[in-house]
PDB file of C-alpha atoms in Angstrom:
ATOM      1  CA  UNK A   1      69.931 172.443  83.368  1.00 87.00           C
ATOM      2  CA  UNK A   2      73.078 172.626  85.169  1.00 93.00           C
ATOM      3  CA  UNK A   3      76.318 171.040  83.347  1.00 96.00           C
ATOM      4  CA  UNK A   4      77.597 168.102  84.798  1.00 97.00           C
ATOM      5  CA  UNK A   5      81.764 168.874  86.035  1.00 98.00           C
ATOM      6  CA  UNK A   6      83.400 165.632  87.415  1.00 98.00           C
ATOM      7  CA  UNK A   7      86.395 166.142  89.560  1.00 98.00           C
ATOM      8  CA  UNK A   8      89.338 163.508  90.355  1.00 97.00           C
ATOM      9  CA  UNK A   9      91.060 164.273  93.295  1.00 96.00           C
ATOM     10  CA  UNK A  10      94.014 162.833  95.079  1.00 92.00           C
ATOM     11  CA  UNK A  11      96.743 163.411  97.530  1.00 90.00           C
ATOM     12  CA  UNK A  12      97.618 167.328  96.375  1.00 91.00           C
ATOM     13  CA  UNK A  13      94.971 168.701  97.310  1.00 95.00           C
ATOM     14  CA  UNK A  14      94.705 167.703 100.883  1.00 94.00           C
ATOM     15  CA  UNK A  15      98.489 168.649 100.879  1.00 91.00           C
ATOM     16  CA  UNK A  16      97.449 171.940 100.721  1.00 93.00           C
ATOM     17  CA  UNK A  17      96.056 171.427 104.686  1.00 94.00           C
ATOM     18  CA  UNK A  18      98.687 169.384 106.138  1.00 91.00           C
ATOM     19  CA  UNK A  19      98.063 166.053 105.368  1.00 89.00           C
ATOM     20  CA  UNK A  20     100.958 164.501 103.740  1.00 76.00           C
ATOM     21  CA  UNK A  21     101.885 162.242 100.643  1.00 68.00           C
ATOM     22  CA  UNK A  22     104.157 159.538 100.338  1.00 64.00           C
ATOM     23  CA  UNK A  23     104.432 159.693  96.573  1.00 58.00           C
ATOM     24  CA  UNK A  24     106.400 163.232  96.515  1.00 52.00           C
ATOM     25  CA  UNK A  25     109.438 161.932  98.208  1.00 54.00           C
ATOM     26  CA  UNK A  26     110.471 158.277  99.642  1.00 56.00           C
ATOM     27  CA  UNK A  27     107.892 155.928  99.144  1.00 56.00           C
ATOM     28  CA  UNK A  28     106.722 156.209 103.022  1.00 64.00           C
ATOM     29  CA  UNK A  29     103.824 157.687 104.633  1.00 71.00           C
ATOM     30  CA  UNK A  30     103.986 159.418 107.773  1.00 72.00           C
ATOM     31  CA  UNK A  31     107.284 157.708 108.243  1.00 77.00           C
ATOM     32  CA  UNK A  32     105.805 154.244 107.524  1.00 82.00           C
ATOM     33  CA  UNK A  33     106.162 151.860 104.146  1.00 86.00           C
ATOM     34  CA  UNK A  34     103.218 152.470 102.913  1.00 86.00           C
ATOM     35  CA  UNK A  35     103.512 148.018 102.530  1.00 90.00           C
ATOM     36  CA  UNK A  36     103.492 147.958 106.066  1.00 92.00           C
ATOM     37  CA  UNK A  37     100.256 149.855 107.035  1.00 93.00           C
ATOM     38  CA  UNK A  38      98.294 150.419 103.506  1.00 92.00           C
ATOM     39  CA  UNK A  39      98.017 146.341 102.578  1.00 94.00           C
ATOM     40  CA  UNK A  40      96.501 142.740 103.808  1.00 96.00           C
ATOM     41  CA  UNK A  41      99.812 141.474 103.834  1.00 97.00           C
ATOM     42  CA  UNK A  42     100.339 144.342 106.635  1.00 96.00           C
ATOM     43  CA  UNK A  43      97.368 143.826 108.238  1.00 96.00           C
ATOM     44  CA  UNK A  44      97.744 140.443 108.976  1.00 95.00           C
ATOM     45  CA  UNK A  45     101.743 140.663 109.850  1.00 96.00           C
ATOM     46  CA  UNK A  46     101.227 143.827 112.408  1.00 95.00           C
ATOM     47  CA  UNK A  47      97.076 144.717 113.153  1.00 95.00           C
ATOM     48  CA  UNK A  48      98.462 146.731 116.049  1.00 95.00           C
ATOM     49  CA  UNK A  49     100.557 148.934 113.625  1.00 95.00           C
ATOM     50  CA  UNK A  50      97.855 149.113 111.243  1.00 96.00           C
ATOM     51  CA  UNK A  51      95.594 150.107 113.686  1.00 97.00           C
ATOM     52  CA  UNK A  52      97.627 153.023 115.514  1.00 95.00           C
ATOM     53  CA  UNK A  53      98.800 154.476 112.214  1.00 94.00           C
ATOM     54  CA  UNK A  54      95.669 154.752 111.305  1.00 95.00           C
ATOM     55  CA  UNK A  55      94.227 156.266 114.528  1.00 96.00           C
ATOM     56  CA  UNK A  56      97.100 158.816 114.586  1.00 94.00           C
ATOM     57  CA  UNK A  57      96.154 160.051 111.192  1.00 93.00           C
ATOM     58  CA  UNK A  58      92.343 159.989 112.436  1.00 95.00           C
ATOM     59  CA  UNK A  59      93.631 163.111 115.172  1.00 95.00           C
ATOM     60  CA  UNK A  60      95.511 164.379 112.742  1.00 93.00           C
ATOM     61  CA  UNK A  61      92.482 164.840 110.557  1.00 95.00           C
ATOM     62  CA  UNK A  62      90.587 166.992 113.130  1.00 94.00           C
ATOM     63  CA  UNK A  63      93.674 169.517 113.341  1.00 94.00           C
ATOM     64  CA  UNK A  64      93.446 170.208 109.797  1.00 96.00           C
ATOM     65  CA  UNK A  65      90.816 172.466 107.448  1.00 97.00           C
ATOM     66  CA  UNK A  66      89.622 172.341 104.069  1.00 97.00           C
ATOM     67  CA  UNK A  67      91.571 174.686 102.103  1.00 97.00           C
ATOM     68  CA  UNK A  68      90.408 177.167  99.000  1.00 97.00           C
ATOM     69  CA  UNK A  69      90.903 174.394  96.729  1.00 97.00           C
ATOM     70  CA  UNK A  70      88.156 172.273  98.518  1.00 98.00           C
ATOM     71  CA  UNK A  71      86.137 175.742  99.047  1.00 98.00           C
ATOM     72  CA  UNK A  72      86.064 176.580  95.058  1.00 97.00           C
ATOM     73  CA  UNK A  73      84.900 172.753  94.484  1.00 98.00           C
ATOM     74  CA  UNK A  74      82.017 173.300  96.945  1.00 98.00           C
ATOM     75  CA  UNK A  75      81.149 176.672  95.269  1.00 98.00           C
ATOM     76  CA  UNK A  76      81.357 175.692  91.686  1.00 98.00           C
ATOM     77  CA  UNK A  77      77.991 173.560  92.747  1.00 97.00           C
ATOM     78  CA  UNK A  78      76.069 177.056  92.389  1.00 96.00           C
ATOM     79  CA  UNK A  79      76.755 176.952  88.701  1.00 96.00           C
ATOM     80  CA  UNK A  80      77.153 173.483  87.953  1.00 97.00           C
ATOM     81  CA  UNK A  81      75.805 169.690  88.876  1.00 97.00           C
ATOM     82  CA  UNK A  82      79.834 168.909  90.100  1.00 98.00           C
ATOM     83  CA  UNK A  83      80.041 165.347  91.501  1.00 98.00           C
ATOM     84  CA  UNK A  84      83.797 164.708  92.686  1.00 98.00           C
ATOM     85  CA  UNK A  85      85.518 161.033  92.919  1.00 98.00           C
ATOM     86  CA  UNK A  86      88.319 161.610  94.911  1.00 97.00           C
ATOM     87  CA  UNK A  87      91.326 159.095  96.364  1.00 94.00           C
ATOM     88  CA  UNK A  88      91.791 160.675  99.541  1.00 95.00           C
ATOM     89  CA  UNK A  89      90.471 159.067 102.697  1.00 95.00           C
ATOM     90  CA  UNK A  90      89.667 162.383 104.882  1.00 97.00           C
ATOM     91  CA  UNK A  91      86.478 164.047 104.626  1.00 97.00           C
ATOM     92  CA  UNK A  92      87.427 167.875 103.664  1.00 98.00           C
ATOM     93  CA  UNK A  93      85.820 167.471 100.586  1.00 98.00           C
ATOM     94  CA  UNK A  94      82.289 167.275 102.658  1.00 98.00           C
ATOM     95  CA  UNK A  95      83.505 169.578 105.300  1.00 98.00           C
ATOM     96  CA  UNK A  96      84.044 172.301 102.700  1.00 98.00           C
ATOM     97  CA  UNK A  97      80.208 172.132 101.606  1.00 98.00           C
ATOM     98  CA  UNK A  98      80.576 169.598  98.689  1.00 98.00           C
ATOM     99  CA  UNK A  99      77.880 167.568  98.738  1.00 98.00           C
ATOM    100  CA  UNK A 100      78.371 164.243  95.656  1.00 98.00           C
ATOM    101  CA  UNK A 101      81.294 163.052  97.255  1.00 98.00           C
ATOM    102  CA  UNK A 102      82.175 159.363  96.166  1.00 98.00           C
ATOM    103  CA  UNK A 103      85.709 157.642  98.060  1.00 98.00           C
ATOM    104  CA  UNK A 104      87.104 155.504  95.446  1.00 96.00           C
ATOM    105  CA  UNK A 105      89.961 154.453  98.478  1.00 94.00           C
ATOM    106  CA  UNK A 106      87.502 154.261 102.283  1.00 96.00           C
ATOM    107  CA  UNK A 107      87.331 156.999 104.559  1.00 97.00           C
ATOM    108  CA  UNK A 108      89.163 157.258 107.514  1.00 96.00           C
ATOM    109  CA  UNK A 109      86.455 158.353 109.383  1.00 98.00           C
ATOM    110  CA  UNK A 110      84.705 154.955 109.067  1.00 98.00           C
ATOM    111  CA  UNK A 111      85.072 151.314 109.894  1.00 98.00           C
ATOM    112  CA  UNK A 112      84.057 148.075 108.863  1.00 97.00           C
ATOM    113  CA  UNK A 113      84.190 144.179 109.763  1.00 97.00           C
ATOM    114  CA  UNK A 114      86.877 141.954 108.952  1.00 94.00           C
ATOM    115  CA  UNK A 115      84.934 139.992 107.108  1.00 93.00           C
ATOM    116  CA  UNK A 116      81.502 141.460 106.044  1.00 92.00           C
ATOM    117  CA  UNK A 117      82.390 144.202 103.405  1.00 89.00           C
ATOM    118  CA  UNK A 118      78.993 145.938 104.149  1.00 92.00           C
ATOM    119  CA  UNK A 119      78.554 146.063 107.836  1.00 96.00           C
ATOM    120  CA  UNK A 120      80.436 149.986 107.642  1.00 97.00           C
ATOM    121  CA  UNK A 121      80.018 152.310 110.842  1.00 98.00           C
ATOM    122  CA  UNK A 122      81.314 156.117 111.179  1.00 97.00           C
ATOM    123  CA  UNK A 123      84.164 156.062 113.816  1.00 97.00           C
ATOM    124  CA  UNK A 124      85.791 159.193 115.574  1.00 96.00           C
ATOM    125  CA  UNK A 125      87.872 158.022 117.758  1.00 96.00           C
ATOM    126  CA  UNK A 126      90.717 155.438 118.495  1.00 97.00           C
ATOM    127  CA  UNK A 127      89.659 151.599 116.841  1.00 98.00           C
ATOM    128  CA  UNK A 128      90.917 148.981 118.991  1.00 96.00           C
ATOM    129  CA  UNK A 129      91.823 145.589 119.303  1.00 92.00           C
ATOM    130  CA  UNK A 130      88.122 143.749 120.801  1.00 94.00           C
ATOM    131  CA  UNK A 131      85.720 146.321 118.722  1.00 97.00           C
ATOM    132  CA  UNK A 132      83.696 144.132 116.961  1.00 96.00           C
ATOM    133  CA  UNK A 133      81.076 143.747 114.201  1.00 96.00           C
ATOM    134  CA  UNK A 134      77.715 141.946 115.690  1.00 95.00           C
ATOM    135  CA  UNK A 135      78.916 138.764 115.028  1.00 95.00           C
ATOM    136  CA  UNK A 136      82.563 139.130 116.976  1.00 96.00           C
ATOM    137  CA  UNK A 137      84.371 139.885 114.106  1.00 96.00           C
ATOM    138  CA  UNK A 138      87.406 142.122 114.368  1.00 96.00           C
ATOM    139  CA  UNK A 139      86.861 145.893 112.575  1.00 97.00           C
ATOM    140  CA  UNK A 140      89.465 147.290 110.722  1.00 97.00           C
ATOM    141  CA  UNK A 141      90.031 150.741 108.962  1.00 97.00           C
ATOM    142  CA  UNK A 142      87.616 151.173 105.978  1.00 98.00           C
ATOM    143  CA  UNK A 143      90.167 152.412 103.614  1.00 96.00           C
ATOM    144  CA  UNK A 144      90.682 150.483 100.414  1.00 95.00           C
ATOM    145  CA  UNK A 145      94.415 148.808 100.752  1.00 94.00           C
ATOM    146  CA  UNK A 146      96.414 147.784  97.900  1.00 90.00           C
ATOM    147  CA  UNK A 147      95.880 144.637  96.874  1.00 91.00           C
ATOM    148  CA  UNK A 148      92.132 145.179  97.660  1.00 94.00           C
ATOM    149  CA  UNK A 149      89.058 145.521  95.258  1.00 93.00           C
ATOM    150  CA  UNK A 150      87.872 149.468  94.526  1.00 94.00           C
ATOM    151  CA  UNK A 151      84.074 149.189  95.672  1.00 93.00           C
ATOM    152  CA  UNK A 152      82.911 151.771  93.895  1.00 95.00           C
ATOM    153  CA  UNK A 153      84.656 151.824  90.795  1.00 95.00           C
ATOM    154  CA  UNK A 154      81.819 151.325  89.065  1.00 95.00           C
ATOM    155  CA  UNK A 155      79.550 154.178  90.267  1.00 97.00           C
ATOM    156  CA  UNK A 156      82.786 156.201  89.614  1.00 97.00           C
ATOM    157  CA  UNK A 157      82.859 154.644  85.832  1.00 96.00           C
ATOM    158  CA  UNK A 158      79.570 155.603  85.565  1.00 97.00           C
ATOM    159  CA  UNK A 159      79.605 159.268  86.508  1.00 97.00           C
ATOM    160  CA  UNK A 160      82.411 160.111  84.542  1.00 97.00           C
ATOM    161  CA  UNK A 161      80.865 158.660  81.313  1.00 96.00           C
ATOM    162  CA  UNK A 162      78.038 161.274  82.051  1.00 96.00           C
ATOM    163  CA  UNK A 163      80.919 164.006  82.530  1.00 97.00           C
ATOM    164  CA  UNK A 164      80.487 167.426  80.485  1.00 97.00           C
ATOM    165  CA  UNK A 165      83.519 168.632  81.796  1.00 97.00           C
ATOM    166  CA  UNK A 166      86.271 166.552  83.654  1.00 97.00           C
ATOM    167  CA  UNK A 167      89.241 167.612  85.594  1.00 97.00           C
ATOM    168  CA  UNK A 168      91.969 166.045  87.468  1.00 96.00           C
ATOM    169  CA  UNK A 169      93.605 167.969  90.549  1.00 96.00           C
ATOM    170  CA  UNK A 170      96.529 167.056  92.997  1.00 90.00           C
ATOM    171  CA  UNK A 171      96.586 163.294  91.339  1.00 87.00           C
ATOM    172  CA  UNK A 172      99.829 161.764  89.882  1.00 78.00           C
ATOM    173  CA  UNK A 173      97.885 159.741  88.066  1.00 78.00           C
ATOM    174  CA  UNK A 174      99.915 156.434  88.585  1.00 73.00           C
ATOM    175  CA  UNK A 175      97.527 154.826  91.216  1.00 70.00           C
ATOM    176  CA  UNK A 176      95.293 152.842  89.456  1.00 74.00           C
ATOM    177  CA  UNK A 177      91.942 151.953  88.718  1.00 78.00           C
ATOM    178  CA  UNK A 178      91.622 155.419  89.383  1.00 77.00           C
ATOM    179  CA  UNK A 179      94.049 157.224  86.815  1.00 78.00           C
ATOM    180  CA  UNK A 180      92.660 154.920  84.112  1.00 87.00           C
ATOM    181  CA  UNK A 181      89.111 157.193  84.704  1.00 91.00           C
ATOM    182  CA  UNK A 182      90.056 159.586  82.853  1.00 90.00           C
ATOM    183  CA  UNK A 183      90.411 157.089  79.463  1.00 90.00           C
ATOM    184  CA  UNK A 184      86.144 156.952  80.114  1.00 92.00           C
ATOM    185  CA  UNK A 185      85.163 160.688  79.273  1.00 95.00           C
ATOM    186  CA  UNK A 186      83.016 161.247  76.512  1.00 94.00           C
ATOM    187  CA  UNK A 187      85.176 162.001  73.253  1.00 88.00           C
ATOM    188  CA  UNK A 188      85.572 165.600  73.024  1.00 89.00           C
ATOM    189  CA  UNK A 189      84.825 166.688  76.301  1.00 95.00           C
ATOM    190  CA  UNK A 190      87.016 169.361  77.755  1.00 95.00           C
ATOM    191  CA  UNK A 191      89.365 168.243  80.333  1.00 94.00           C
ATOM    192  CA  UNK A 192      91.642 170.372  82.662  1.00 96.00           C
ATOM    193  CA  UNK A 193      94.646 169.073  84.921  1.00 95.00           C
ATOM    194  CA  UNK A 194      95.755 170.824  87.770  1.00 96.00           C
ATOM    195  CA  UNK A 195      98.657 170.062  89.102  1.00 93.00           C
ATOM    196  CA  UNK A 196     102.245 171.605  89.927  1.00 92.00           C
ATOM    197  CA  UNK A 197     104.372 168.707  87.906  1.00 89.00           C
ATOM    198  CA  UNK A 198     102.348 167.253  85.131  1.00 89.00           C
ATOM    199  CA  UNK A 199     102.585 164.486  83.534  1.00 85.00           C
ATOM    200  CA  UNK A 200     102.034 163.833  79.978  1.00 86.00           C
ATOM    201  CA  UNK A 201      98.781 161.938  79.105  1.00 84.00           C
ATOM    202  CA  UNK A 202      99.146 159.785  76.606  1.00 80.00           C
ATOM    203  CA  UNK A 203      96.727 158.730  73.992  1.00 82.00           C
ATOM    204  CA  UNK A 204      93.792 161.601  75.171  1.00 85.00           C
ATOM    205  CA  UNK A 205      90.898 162.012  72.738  1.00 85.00           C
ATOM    206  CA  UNK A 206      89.866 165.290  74.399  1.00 89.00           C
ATOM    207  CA  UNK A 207      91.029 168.987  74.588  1.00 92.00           C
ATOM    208  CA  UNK A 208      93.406 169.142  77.324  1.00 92.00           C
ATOM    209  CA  UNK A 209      94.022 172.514  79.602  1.00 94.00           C
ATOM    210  CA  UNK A 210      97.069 172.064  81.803  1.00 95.00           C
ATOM    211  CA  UNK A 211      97.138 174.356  84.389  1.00 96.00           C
ATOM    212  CA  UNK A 212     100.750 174.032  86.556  1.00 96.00           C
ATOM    213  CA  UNK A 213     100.218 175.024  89.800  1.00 96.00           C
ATOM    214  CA  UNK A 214      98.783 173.766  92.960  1.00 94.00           C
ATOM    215  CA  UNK A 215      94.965 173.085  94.011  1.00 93.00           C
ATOM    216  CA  UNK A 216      94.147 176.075  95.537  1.00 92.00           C
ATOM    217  CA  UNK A 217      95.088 178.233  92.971  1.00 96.00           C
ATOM    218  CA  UNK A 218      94.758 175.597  89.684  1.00 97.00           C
ATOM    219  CA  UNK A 219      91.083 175.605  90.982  1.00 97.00           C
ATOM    220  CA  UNK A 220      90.559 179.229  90.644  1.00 96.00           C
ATOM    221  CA  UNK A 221      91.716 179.153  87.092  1.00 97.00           C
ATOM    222  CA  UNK A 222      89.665 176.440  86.183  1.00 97.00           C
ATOM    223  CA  UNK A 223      86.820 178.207  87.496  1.00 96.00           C
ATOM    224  CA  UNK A 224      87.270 181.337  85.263  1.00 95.00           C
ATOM    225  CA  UNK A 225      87.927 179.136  82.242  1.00 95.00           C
ATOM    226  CA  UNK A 226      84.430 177.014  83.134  1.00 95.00           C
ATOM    227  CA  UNK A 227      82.426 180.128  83.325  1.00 90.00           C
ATOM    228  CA  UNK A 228      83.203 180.684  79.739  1.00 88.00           C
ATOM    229  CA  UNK A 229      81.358 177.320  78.606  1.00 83.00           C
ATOM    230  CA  UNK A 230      78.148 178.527  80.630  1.00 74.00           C
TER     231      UNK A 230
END
């Protein structure tokens, strides 16, 4: 049987293809507080903001690609069962060829009602003010804001427990639930970050590989070192 690698992905490695971060430099996003256009309170002071930031970054998502980080991921499922929880909202993750995919933060390629967390619907295009869920309700973006619950924290809880191996890429680990996953790994399991400016991890039970550099070429490494587990 196939060893089970869990990946934890965030904002660094979609860098990699264009999309950008707010939590390198200012504190905005695309030239917006991210309080603005990433929470209720935003929502419900500007919708029409809200709802053209995020159709802008919905065209901005087809101009992009998956890059070699995202390619290794998809590849690594050849030699292992690798089932990746990541924080980003695009969808390069499945566009690369991974297949166990789970959004802890939405996806900006779907909506969902204002009010019925589970009526969800893929959307491509621009979302509008007077699209509505079958009972007349308002959609909105199905991205997680902050403020908001995290759906599927638990499946994410869940898989990680059942981790063999567990690795963190392109995360800061300072956006929580998420960065608390890591503090669920079986004791002993290895563990490799990937990122260009670590952090320290405090407190970790498990063997720790730190690998400074970005995605695309953190992944590689990683790769090499897995291969000598198999």
């Amino acid at each position: 049987m196939k060893k089970k690698l869990v990946v934890l992905t965030g904002a660094g490695i979609s860098a990699e293809s264009g999309i950008k971060t707010f939590r390198d430099s200012d504190g905005l996003w695309e030239g917006h507080n991210v309080m603005d256009v990433a929470t209720p309170e935003g929502w419900r002071k500007n919708p029409a903001l809200v709802l053209d930031f995020y159709n802008q970054r919905r065209k901005q998502l087809k101009e992009v690609e998956p890059n070699l980080g995202h390619q290794i991921l998809a590849e690594l499922e050849k030699e292992f069962e690798v089932y990746i929880i990541t924080q980003n909202v695009d969808d390069l993750h499945e566009r690369a060829g991974s297949t166990n995919v789970l959004h802890l933060h939405g996806e900006l390629l779907k909506v969902r009602s204002e009010t019925n967390l589970n009526y969800i619907l893929d959307w491509y295009e621009d979302l509008n003010f007077g699209d509505m869920d079958d009972e007349k309700n308002q959609l909105r973006p199905h991205i997680v804001w902050f403020g908001e619950d995290v759906p599927a924290l638990d499946r994410a809880l869940e898989i990680t427990q059942s981790a063999d191996f567990f690795a963190v890429i392109g995360t800061s680990l300072q956006v929580y639930p998420a960065a608390g996953l890591i503090d669920f790994t079986a004791r002993e399991i290895p563990i490799f970050y990937i990122d260009p400016k670590p952090i320290k991890i405090p407190n970790l039970r498990n063997p720790l590989q730190v690998i400074p550099e970005v995605a695309s070429k953190g992944v590689e490494i990683m790769r090499n070192k897995l291969r000598s587990f198999i």
